[in-house]
XYZ file of C-alpha atoms in Angstrom:
665
model
C 24.591 3.383 21.429
C 22.029 2.006 23.915
C 19.309 -0.403 22.918
C 16.693 2.302 23.076
C 18.081 5.196 21.106
C 16.012 6.591 18.304
C 17.859 5.080 15.446
C 17.752 1.372 14.632
C 20.211 -1.254 15.570
C 19.752 -3.829 12.796
C 21.575 -7.109 12.614
C 22.046 -7.012 8.904
C 22.215 -3.326 8.295
C 19.245 -3.402 5.969
C 16.183 -1.633 7.189
C 13.981 -2.869 4.457
C 12.808 -6.296 5.707
C 9.762 -6.809 3.501
C 9.390 -10.003 1.652
C 10.891 -10.142 -1.798
C 8.532 -12.413 -3.654
C 10.832 -13.339 -6.471
C 10.009 -16.513 -8.376
C 6.977 -18.365 -7.197
C 7.381 -22.047 -7.884
C 3.832 -23.047 -7.524
C 0.423 -21.364 -6.856
C -2.369 -23.735 -5.828
C -6.024 -23.231 -4.952
C -7.620 -26.463 -3.530
C -11.223 -27.177 -4.225
C -12.079 -28.162 -0.683
C -15.427 -27.671 1.206
C -13.609 -26.307 4.309
C -14.820 -22.648 3.803
C -17.922 -23.305 1.731
C -21.204 -22.454 3.349
C -24.153 -23.951 1.404
C -27.099 -21.700 0.538
C -29.844 -21.730 3.130
C -27.454 -22.967 5.809
C -28.929 -23.289 9.315
C -27.603 -21.111 12.179
C -25.860 -24.206 13.527
C -24.066 -24.821 10.211
C -23.142 -21.115 10.053
C -21.625 -21.373 13.567
C -19.679 -24.476 12.548
C -18.587 -22.580 9.455
C -17.302 -19.753 11.712
C -15.418 -22.198 13.933
C -13.453 -23.442 10.882
C -12.166 -19.859 10.219
C -11.277 -19.532 13.905
C -9.292 -22.771 13.761
C -7.711 -21.567 10.537
C -6.374 -18.366 12.203
C -8.933 -15.961 10.771
C -10.780 -14.669 13.864
C -12.435 -11.636 12.396
C -14.241 -13.692 9.661
C -15.091 -16.310 12.331
C -16.580 -13.597 14.617
C -18.764 -12.282 11.798
C -20.177 -15.772 11.101
C -20.660 -16.626 14.749
C -22.559 -13.440 15.285
C -24.820 -14.160 12.389
C -25.625 -17.525 13.754
C -26.364 -15.840 17.105
C -28.650 -13.287 15.535
C -30.589 -16.201 13.939
C -31.262 -17.497 17.444
C -28.609 -20.106 17.777
C -27.009 -19.270 21.214
C -25.769 -21.580 23.942
C -22.770 -21.777 26.218
C -20.541 -23.201 23.498
C -21.468 -20.472 21.042
C -20.796 -17.720 23.650
C -17.484 -19.320 24.620
C -16.278 -19.250 21.069
C -17.727 -15.752 20.604
C -15.428 -14.469 23.349
C -12.451 -16.315 21.876
C -13.117 -14.822 18.386
C -13.035 -11.328 19.875
C -9.775 -11.900 21.877
C -7.952 -14.386 19.598
C -4.386 -13.476 18.868
C -4.743 -10.067 20.464
C -3.766 -8.119 23.482
C -5.898 -5.605 25.385
C -4.039 -2.987 23.519
C -5.395 -4.278 20.246
C -9.087 -4.112 21.194
C -10.899 -1.404 19.218
C -13.758 0.910 19.959
C -15.913 -1.392 17.909
C -14.980 -4.322 20.137
C -15.970 -2.269 23.169
C -19.280 -1.548 21.627
C -19.791 -5.231 20.866
C -19.041 -6.202 24.434
C -21.479 -3.539 25.828
C -24.201 -4.825 23.519
C -23.739 -8.304 24.954
C -24.805 -7.051 28.356
C -28.350 -7.036 27.153
C -28.402 -10.663 25.931
C -30.621 -13.204 27.578
C -28.899 -15.011 30.455
C -27.977 -18.724 30.249
C -28.885 -21.252 32.921
C -26.502 -23.949 31.697
C -23.548 -25.076 33.779
C -21.261 -27.266 31.617
C -17.652 -27.310 30.462
C -18.200 -24.281 28.093
C -19.479 -22.255 31.015
C -16.531 -23.367 33.056
C -14.334 -22.166 30.245
C -15.963 -18.772 30.462
C -15.736 -18.765 34.228
C -11.889 -19.399 33.917
C -11.524 -16.488 31.500
C -13.422 -14.307 34.067
C -11.047 -15.369 36.835
C -8.058 -14.498 34.619
C -9.611 -11.020 34.155
C -10.202 -10.618 37.841
C -6.443 -11.438 38.405
C -5.579 -8.789 35.876
C -7.934 -6.266 37.532
C -6.444 -6.893 40.981
C -2.825 -7.615 40.305
C -2.039 -7.951 44.060
C -4.187 -11.066 44.257
C -2.548 -14.509 43.899
C -3.363 -15.697 40.394
C -2.967 -19.407 41.367
C -6.696 -19.799 41.927
C -7.321 -18.894 38.270
C -4.453 -21.049 37.059
C -5.636 -24.029 39.133
C -9.179 -23.616 37.631
C -7.683 -23.480 34.206
C -5.654 -26.731 34.833
C -8.907 -28.504 35.879
C -10.698 -27.684 32.581
C -11.257 -30.490 30.034
C -8.373 -30.751 27.464
C -10.400 -29.109 24.566
C -11.175 -25.984 26.558
C -7.614 -25.673 27.843
C -6.189 -25.976 24.426
C -8.542 -23.441 22.928
C -7.815 -20.884 25.654
C -4.186 -21.415 25.330
C -4.163 -21.031 21.608
C -6.319 -17.932 21.423
C -5.692 -15.968 24.660
C -1.945 -16.378 25.412
C -1.197 -12.919 24.093
C -4.141 -11.460 25.976
C -3.240 -12.324 29.591
C -0.836 -10.093 31.503
C 1.364 -9.858 34.544
C 1.809 -13.020 36.754
C -0.996 -14.745 34.929
C 0.736 -14.147 31.638
C 4.021 -15.681 32.880
C 2.252 -18.881 34.153
C 0.061 -19.151 31.102
C 2.785 -18.429 28.595
C 4.804 -21.204 30.065
C 1.887 -23.616 29.350
C 1.231 -22.059 25.956
C 4.867 -22.500 24.934
C 4.934 -26.105 26.151
C 1.821 -26.825 24.070
C 3.342 -25.058 21.097
C 6.480 -27.250 21.301
C 4.405 -30.352 21.704
C 2.200 -29.560 18.732
C 4.753 -27.975 16.367
C 5.727 -31.299 14.668
C 2.650 -33.190 15.652
C 0.904 -35.123 12.865
C 4.083 -35.999 10.904
C 4.461 -32.390 9.745
C 7.800 -32.768 8.066
C 6.540 -35.537 5.831
C 3.137 -33.929 5.058
C 3.592 -30.113 4.719
C 4.840 -30.477 1.057
C 1.620 -32.132 0.044
C -0.329 -28.972 0.813
C 1.492 -27.159 -1.943
C 0.764 -29.904 -4.544
C -2.274 -29.221 -6.724
C -5.191 -31.560 -6.975
C -3.917 -33.809 -9.787
C -5.834 -34.049 -13.036
C -6.710 -37.645 -13.975
C -4.879 -39.047 -16.995
C -6.461 -39.033 -20.418
C -5.908 -41.581 -23.143
C -4.165 -40.264 -26.201
C -6.377 -40.433 -29.162
C -4.733 -42.206 -32.047
C -4.832 -40.547 -35.387
C -7.837 -41.986 -37.245
C -7.470 -44.404 -40.081
C -6.613 -42.281 -43.001
C -8.003 -44.605 -45.695
C -11.549 -43.968 -46.903
C -14.436 -45.937 -48.520
C -13.207 -44.619 -51.807
C -9.709 -46.180 -51.267
C -11.254 -49.484 -50.398
C -13.608 -49.348 -53.402
C -10.648 -48.540 -55.669
C -8.682 -51.496 -54.255
C -11.568 -53.837 -54.796
C -12.086 -52.560 -58.332
C -8.399 -52.770 -59.204
C -8.330 -56.271 -57.797
C -11.287 -57.308 -59.876
C -9.694 -55.865 -63.056
C -6.306 -57.538 -62.202
C -7.990 -60.944 -61.745
C -10.018 -60.575 -64.964
C -6.846 -59.580 -66.887
C -4.826 -62.444 -65.514
C -7.746 -64.902 -66.340
C -7.805 -63.513 -69.861
C -4.116 -63.747 -70.195
C -4.379 -67.402 -69.122
C -7.062 -68.050 -71.748
C -4.873 -66.395 -74.445
C -1.880 -68.543 -73.454
C -3.865 -71.765 -74.074
C -4.262 -74.893 -72.054
C -1.693 -77.286 -70.650
C 1.505 -76.012 -69.132
C 0.400 -72.342 -69.223
C -2.771 -73.313 -67.174
C -0.424 -74.999 -64.696
C 1.592 -71.858 -64.539
C -1.482 -69.808 -63.690
C -2.323 -72.126 -60.729
C 1.319 -71.982 -59.619
C 1.185 -68.180 -59.706
C -1.979 -68.175 -57.620
C -0.226 -70.440 -55.130
C 2.740 -68.086 -55.056
C 0.439 -65.078 -54.448
C -1.274 -66.869 -51.565
C 2.062 -67.824 -50.080
C 3.440 -64.327 -50.343
C 0.342 -62.170 -49.319
C 0.340 -62.627 -45.538
C 4.084 -62.343 -44.812
C 4.423 -59.507 -47.334
C 1.620 -57.532 -45.649
C 3.314 -58.181 -42.249
C 6.853 -57.129 -43.604
C 5.376 -53.967 -45.078
C 3.511 -53.064 -41.859
C 6.659 -53.651 -39.742
C 8.779 -51.460 -41.943
C 6.300 -48.630 -41.717
C 5.951 -49.053 -37.981
C 9.754 -49.182 -37.544
C 10.215 -45.923 -39.494
C 7.474 -44.229 -37.267
C 9.217 -45.517 -34.083
C 12.681 -44.211 -35.304
C 11.156 -40.793 -36.024
C 9.738 -40.816 -32.547
C 13.115 -41.635 -31.059
C 15.356 -39.632 -33.404
C 17.819 -37.209 -31.795
C 17.345 -33.507 -32.540
C 19.583 -30.583 -31.525
C 17.327 -27.529 -31.562
C 13.674 -28.111 -30.638
C 10.998 -25.743 -31.702
C 9.994 -23.463 -28.830
C 6.281 -23.256 -27.766
C 4.744 -19.867 -27.518
C 5.905 -18.239 -24.273
C 3.459 -18.259 -21.319
C 1.107 -20.821 -22.759
C 0.208 -24.354 -21.619
C 2.715 -25.979 -23.885
C 5.410 -23.765 -22.626
C 4.576 -24.597 -19.031
C 4.661 -28.278 -19.860
C 8.130 -27.741 -21.570
C 9.428 -26.295 -18.346
C 8.166 -29.325 -16.372
C 9.903 -31.626 -18.835
C 13.172 -29.639 -18.505
C 12.952 -29.839 -14.770
C 12.288 -33.551 -14.528
C 14.452 -34.712 -17.355
C 17.455 -33.330 -15.419
C 16.191 -34.788 -12.125
C 15.529 -38.221 -13.452
C 18.901 -38.688 -15.247
C 20.366 -42.174 -14.841
C 23.659 -42.224 -12.902
C 25.631 -43.834 -15.753
C 25.322 -40.961 -18.277
C 26.180 -37.237 -18.276
C 23.315 -34.749 -18.278
C 24.062 -33.436 -21.723
C 24.207 -36.963 -23.263
C 21.017 -37.918 -21.510
C 19.161 -34.949 -22.751
C 20.400 -35.375 -26.375
C 19.988 -39.149 -26.625
C 16.422 -39.124 -25.239
C 15.384 -35.853 -26.926
C 13.275 -37.631 -29.567
C 11.279 -39.866 -27.158
C 10.844 -37.106 -24.596
C 9.552 -34.823 -27.353
C 7.091 -37.487 -28.473
C 5.766 -37.927 -24.941
C 5.533 -34.211 -24.446
C 3.508 -33.674 -27.642
C 1.138 -36.425 -26.608
C 0.505 -34.945 -23.264
C 0.089 -31.442 -24.681
C -2.330 -32.757 -27.210
C -4.341 -34.726 -24.680
C -4.832 -31.806 -22.264
C -4.579 -28.688 -24.464
C -8.321 -28.113 -24.645
C -9.311 -29.117 -21.076
C -8.545 -25.980 -19.089
C -5.789 -27.853 -17.332
C -2.919 -26.096 -15.638
C 0.496 -27.647 -16.149
C 1.026 -28.068 -12.437
C -1.953 -30.374 -12.302
C -0.287 -32.927 -14.577
C 3.186 -32.512 -13.155
C 2.766 -36.022 -11.604
C 2.152 -37.337 -15.142
C 5.246 -35.654 -16.533
C 7.249 -37.223 -13.645
C 5.803 -40.609 -14.354
C 6.485 -40.491 -17.996
C 10.064 -39.212 -17.673
C 10.627 -41.851 -14.979
C 9.280 -44.461 -17.370
C 11.846 -43.409 -20.041
C 14.607 -43.670 -17.433
C 13.440 -47.099 -16.299
C 13.407 -48.322 -19.981
C 16.879 -46.861 -20.538
C 18.264 -48.669 -17.492
C 16.685 -52.041 -18.335
C 17.662 -51.797 -21.971
C 14.102 -51.674 -23.422
C 14.062 -48.057 -24.709
C 14.943 -49.309 -28.222
C 13.499 -52.778 -27.936
C 10.968 -51.927 -30.675
C 13.790 -52.520 -33.233
C 13.996 -56.213 -32.158
C 10.225 -56.523 -31.851
C 9.642 -55.136 -35.355
C 12.429 -57.049 -37.119
C 10.939 -59.567 -39.675
C 12.062 -63.134 -38.931
C 14.407 -64.617 -41.468
C 12.038 -67.505 -42.203
C 9.193 -65.067 -43.091
C 11.431 -62.995 -45.342
C 12.559 -66.199 -47.153
C 9.006 -67.160 -47.564
C 8.201 -63.781 -49.203
C 11.214 -64.043 -51.545
C 10.234 -67.662 -52.412
C 6.592 -66.673 -53.049
C 7.537 -63.688 -55.236
C 9.929 -65.878 -57.252
C 7.241 -68.455 -57.995
C 4.796 -65.614 -58.847
C 7.275 -64.030 -61.189
C 8.232 -67.192 -62.880
C 4.580 -68.238 -63.433
C 3.919 -64.777 -64.895
C 6.888 -64.892 -67.314
C 5.757 -68.385 -68.383
C 2.168 -67.309 -69.046
C 3.167 -64.090 -70.764
C 5.490 -65.838 -73.190
C 2.824 -68.407 -74.074
C 0.228 -65.592 -74.563
C 2.507 -63.576 -76.795
C 3.053 -66.536 -79.061
C -0.654 -67.099 -79.489
C -2.026 -63.504 -79.800
C 0.706 -60.803 -79.419
C -1.544 -57.703 -79.640
C -4.221 -58.833 -77.329
C -1.729 -60.294 -74.900
C 0.302 -57.057 -74.828
C -2.772 -55.003 -74.001
C -3.903 -57.439 -71.420
C -0.473 -57.489 -69.769
C -0.443 -53.723 -69.510
C -3.885 -53.581 -67.925
C -2.946 -56.444 -65.557
C 0.275 -54.705 -64.391
C -1.465 -51.355 -63.747
C -4.381 -53.047 -62.041
C -2.073 -55.200 -59.972
C -0.030 -52.219 -58.872
C -3.122 -50.235 -57.890
C -4.610 -53.224 -56.034
C -1.361 -54.200 -54.178
C -0.577 -50.573 -53.198
C -4.109 -50.043 -52.058
C -4.366 -53.168 -49.968
C -0.963 -52.574 -48.393
C -1.956 -49.147 -47.306
C -5.409 -50.227 -46.081
C -4.128 -53.116 -44.039
C -1.202 -51.131 -42.667
C -3.450 -48.197 -41.672
C -5.911 -50.615 -39.925
C -3.110 -52.271 -38.116
C -1.429 -49.020 -37.207
C -4.639 -47.678 -35.669
C -5.242 -50.907 -33.749
C -1.647 -50.901 -32.437
C -1.850 -47.224 -31.537
C -5.145 -47.834 -29.746
C -3.636 -50.838 -27.844
C -0.603 -48.824 -26.905
C -2.749 -45.878 -25.793
C -4.859 -48.151 -23.569
C -1.746 -49.745 -22.067
C -0.260 -46.367 -21.378
C -3.528 -45.171 -19.898
C -3.520 -48.245 -17.649
C -0.044 -47.430 -16.443
C -0.776 -43.761 -15.991
C -4.010 -44.634 -14.037
C -2.037 -46.738 -11.652
C 0.598 -43.942 -11.242
C -2.374 -41.493 -10.662
C -3.873 -43.783 -7.959
C -0.485 -44.051 -6.235
C -0.154 -40.249 -6.291
C -3.668 -39.461 -5.164
C -3.246 -42.091 -2.380
C -0.047 -40.323 -1.295
C -1.758 -37.020 -1.351
C -4.558 -38.269 0.808
C -2.471 -37.479 3.764
C -2.370 -33.825 2.800
C -2.737 -31.703 5.965
C -5.968 -29.750 6.476
C -5.987 -25.951 6.541
C -6.603 -26.255 10.262
C -3.432 -28.179 10.745
C -1.408 -25.710 8.681
C -2.858 -22.828 10.822
C -2.014 -24.757 14.109
C 1.533 -25.359 12.986
C 1.996 -21.730 11.984
C 0.565 -20.587 15.258
C 3.072 -22.911 17.174
C 5.900 -21.407 15.058
C 4.935 -17.926 15.912
C 4.815 -18.593 19.704
C 8.288 -20.270 19.438
C 9.705 -17.285 17.544
C 8.218 -14.904 20.081
C 9.845 -16.901 22.907
C 13.233 -16.662 21.097
C 12.758 -12.884 20.766
C 11.952 -12.542 24.495
C 14.986 -14.651 25.439
C 17.222 -12.630 23.106
C 16.018 -9.319 24.641
C 16.010 -10.886 28.200
C 12.231 -10.179 28.669
C 9.786 -12.072 30.771
C 6.176 -12.289 29.367
C 4.957 -9.778 31.952
C 7.481 -7.244 30.664
C 5.708 -7.234 27.310
C 2.976 -4.649 27.223
C 1.689 -5.773 23.846
C 2.987 -8.006 21.060
C 2.075 -8.440 17.433
C 3.034 -10.655 14.456
C 3.069 -10.019 10.705
C 3.604 -13.114 8.508
C 4.159 -12.927 4.767
C 5.662 -14.972 1.994
C 9.419 -15.630 1.886
C 11.544 -15.852 -1.221
C 11.222 -18.729 -3.730
C 8.056 -19.790 -1.972
C 5.260 -22.107 -2.924
C 1.836 -20.959 -1.936
C -1.522 -22.578 -1.669
C -4.926 -22.214 -0.071
C -8.313 -23.856 0.038
C -11.114 -22.048 -1.769
C -12.082 -18.929 0.264
C -9.307 -19.643 2.689
C -6.019 -17.716 3.526
C -2.859 -18.243 1.716
C -0.290 -20.680 3.244
C 3.359 -20.479 2.191
C 6.234 -22.966 2.121
C 8.556 -20.191 3.120
C 7.565 -17.385 5.424
C 8.974 -14.120 6.744
C 7.679 -13.747 10.223
C 8.007 -10.436 12.112
C 7.344 -10.257 15.830
C 6.937 -6.825 17.603
C 7.461 -6.737 21.377
C 6.177 -3.450 23.051
C 7.889 -2.836 26.347
C 8.079 0.014 28.819
C 11.125 1.424 27.000
C 10.334 0.893 23.310
C 9.784 -1.620 20.504
C 11.827 -4.743 20.011
C 11.382 -6.258 16.542
C 12.715 -9.596 15.218
C 12.423 -10.770 11.648
C 13.047 -14.407 10.712
C 12.759 -16.696 7.722
C 10.609 -19.718 8.448
C 10.976 -22.984 6.507
C 7.492 -24.147 7.087
C 8.099 -27.803 6.242
C 10.463 -28.109 9.224
C 9.491 -25.239 11.488
C 13.061 -23.937 11.501
C 13.891 -20.258 11.767
C 16.700 -18.316 10.367
C 16.898 -14.944 12.164
C 17.422 -12.180 9.588
C 16.975 -8.864 11.400
C 16.694 -7.432 14.967
C 15.621 -3.841 15.401
C 15.089 -1.662 18.490
C 13.551 1.784 18.467
C 11.845 4.085 20.972
C 8.157 4.874 20.651
C 8.849 8.560 19.657
C 11.078 7.221 16.785
C 8.005 5.975 14.931
C 7.185 8.641 12.390
C 4.351 6.930 10.544
C 2.573 3.721 9.857
C 0.406 3.056 6.825
C -0.719 0.434 4.342
C -0.650 1.069 0.584
C -1.683 -1.173 -2.315
C 1.272 -1.438 -4.685
C -0.507 -3.886 -7.021
C -3.913 -5.409 -7.085
C -4.427 -7.488 -3.970
C -0.927 -6.790 -2.766
C -1.089 -4.446 0.269
C 2.229 -3.210 1.666
C 2.652 -2.247 5.212
C 5.245 0.417 5.861
C 6.573 1.701 9.152
C 8.760 4.766 8.866
C 11.153 5.908 11.567
C 12.168 9.500 12.202
C 15.512 8.910 10.567
C 13.698 8.110 7.360
C 14.445 4.387 7.634
C 11.458 2.334 6.329
C 10.418 -1.116 7.467
C 8.363 -2.700 4.686
C 6.128 -5.832 4.767
C 4.251 -7.220 1.685
C 1.302 -9.413 2.106
C 0.604 -11.255 -1.073
C -2.861 -11.576 -2.691
C -4.149 -13.220 -5.821
C -2.255 -11.037 -8.329
C -0.229 -13.970 -9.867
C -3.253 -16.065 -10.801
C -5.307 -15.804 -13.945
C -8.757 -14.241 -13.467
C -10.548 -17.495 -14.169
C -8.652 -19.184 -11.298
C -9.531 -16.610 -8.668
C -13.305 -16.135 -8.410
C -13.010 -15.791 -4.632
C -10.024 -13.375 -4.731
C -11.858 -10.711 -2.689
C -12.592 -13.169 0.083
C -9.070 -14.611 -0.012
C -7.627 -11.098 0.278
C -9.686 -10.473 3.460
C -8.920 -13.718 5.188
C -5.219 -13.616 4.211
C -4.845 -10.060 5.753
C -6.665 -11.288 8.833
C -4.451 -14.411 9.311
C -1.286 -12.416 8.610
C -1.742 -10.403 11.745
C -1.416 -7.164 9.779
C -4.614 -5.616 11.116
C -3.826 -6.105 14.750
C -0.263 -4.914 14.289
C -1.328 -1.826 12.342
C -3.775 -0.951 15.143
C -1.107 -0.898 17.796
C 1.611 0.802 15.834
C -0.786 3.480 14.500
C -1.449 4.319 18.202
C 2.314 4.494 18.828
C 2.823 6.820 15.843
C 0.098 9.051 17.093
C 0.863 9.172 20.840
C 4.515 8.389 21.054
C 5.694 7.350 24.594
C 2.332 8.556 25.983
C 0.959 5.416 24.362
C 2.229 3.364 27.309
C 0.470 5.459 29.982
C -2.789 5.835 27.875
C -2.729 2.071 27.183
C -2.771 1.343 30.933
C -5.951 3.369 31.228
C -7.515 1.707 28.267
C -6.617 -1.726 29.451
C -8.238 -1.082 32.871
C -11.475 0.036 31.300
C -11.484 -2.943 28.880
C -10.750 -5.476 31.675
C -13.763 -4.165 33.552
C -15.944 -4.273 30.497
C -14.856 -7.818 29.658
C -15.586 -8.955 33.232
C -19.076 -7.608 33.112
C -19.686 -9.019 29.624
C -18.501 -12.619 30.564
C -20.362 -12.496 33.823
C -23.552 -11.598 31.870
C -23.030 -14.487 29.520
C -22.887 -17.044 32.279
C -25.663 -16.037 34.673
């Protein structure tokens, strides 16, 4: 089989090369002002807005904004330079449409400029390139020399946006420069250490956990005071009934014992309650209760499962680590869920907090402080002895007074004792609960504030780290460099010089297991891409498909396919799901080549108010429209497309020359 027979020659034997979306790890929309045009923007602001889209790899949207600025009267040499680039960016002559020709013809009637600056020089160089295309026998070195003399900014812009447009000897020379520029820029700006940041959501600031309010009420306090008053009255009456002398001494001894016991007894009681609460928070459980699937709590659970395994200390097995820390991790998880449940927060926005808290548990495990609360809450022996001594004195005094009172007035003493015991029990129980609750709330509040301080420091560290997040323009530039380098690999594989390529086209889409992110109203960017390059030559189409790891710029070639023009049966785009158009090229042998370009379908409606704009700019930046235009022509015209394209190119070169000439003079 030759390389140009009708059926395909696929490297992996699988003709369906469309992206399989699979499991998306993360979907992020950044709230950045990059593509936000304020109401009532001036023409100059609108032009600048259009330049952002052009730099972001969305030329059709950029063109629309630049033309609006021009229609409002903002026109100068710089505007006209970028207007030409927006029309030609990322395209070949074959990809210019009838609408583009009409746009160029309309420009012939625009007012002439008298300026002569670097932007006019840029236009003049483009005109010289077109002259070299129009008269291929002429030496193109004059145009190339003029290009090399341009300022760096104009050279870079022409290289980025027009390297596919130029042909023949001019194309060979300019492609070499464009490829050198791509290799120089591919990893510029510390790409490998920064790309991952683009796919991290804007973090949500930490929130303090609100402690449970004090459960005792005014009624409880009033009851405790009343019971205390009754108890004191009963004890005084019991002392009176017991007579004077030694019983009175016993009463004062009992008061001293009560005073001696009160403070350490309250402290001991509080520590016991606090210890039980801490033990419940750290207790091991085997089967946790699952949160409702698909909700915020379920998403937080998945984050905890991911990071608990990742942050396992090296000195313990994964199963033991999960089991022994299940209680404390569940407590931390419940606190986070409770703090953020009603704040419209997505779990990914607090992934940093989950990592920080799980890492804190690991740190405390490794330094031996995870269960330090047991030592901290243990009552000192001296204090416990003091409580025992005080209670002994109090009990002895009570027995002494009671025996004396019963000898004096048995009936009244018995009634008084019963009242005193009941009142004392109510008073002691009440005050123990009141003081324990007040101390519990104060301790919870102090711990919450301490945790918030630690979380805030972690948040500041994380936001400082993310401050190096690449801009959308940088992401677009890196992707553009990757596409040029892949095109060079394809040409080398098929032994093609740039001048042998009649037209070329790209389609980029998401790879498998990809993360995706964009700025508001901007195109989607992916951590993993599938990139398809189509090279149209005299004899047919060469197609190469590769997986791109965007963080490194490394390609894995997945598919190489060759077919003749007359082998293309049909080309069309269908919408398989909302905002998910699928490009399909079908060959005569029935073999389909599918490409899926992902839209906003995986985001909840409240998170995608700009989904229509995102779909448009994502399709534009993917290269789908330009590729579709060329392949539709091939499907309709077959091999005649080559001959007809030569005629169309000649007409368009002449029109472009006239247009650019009119823009300068």
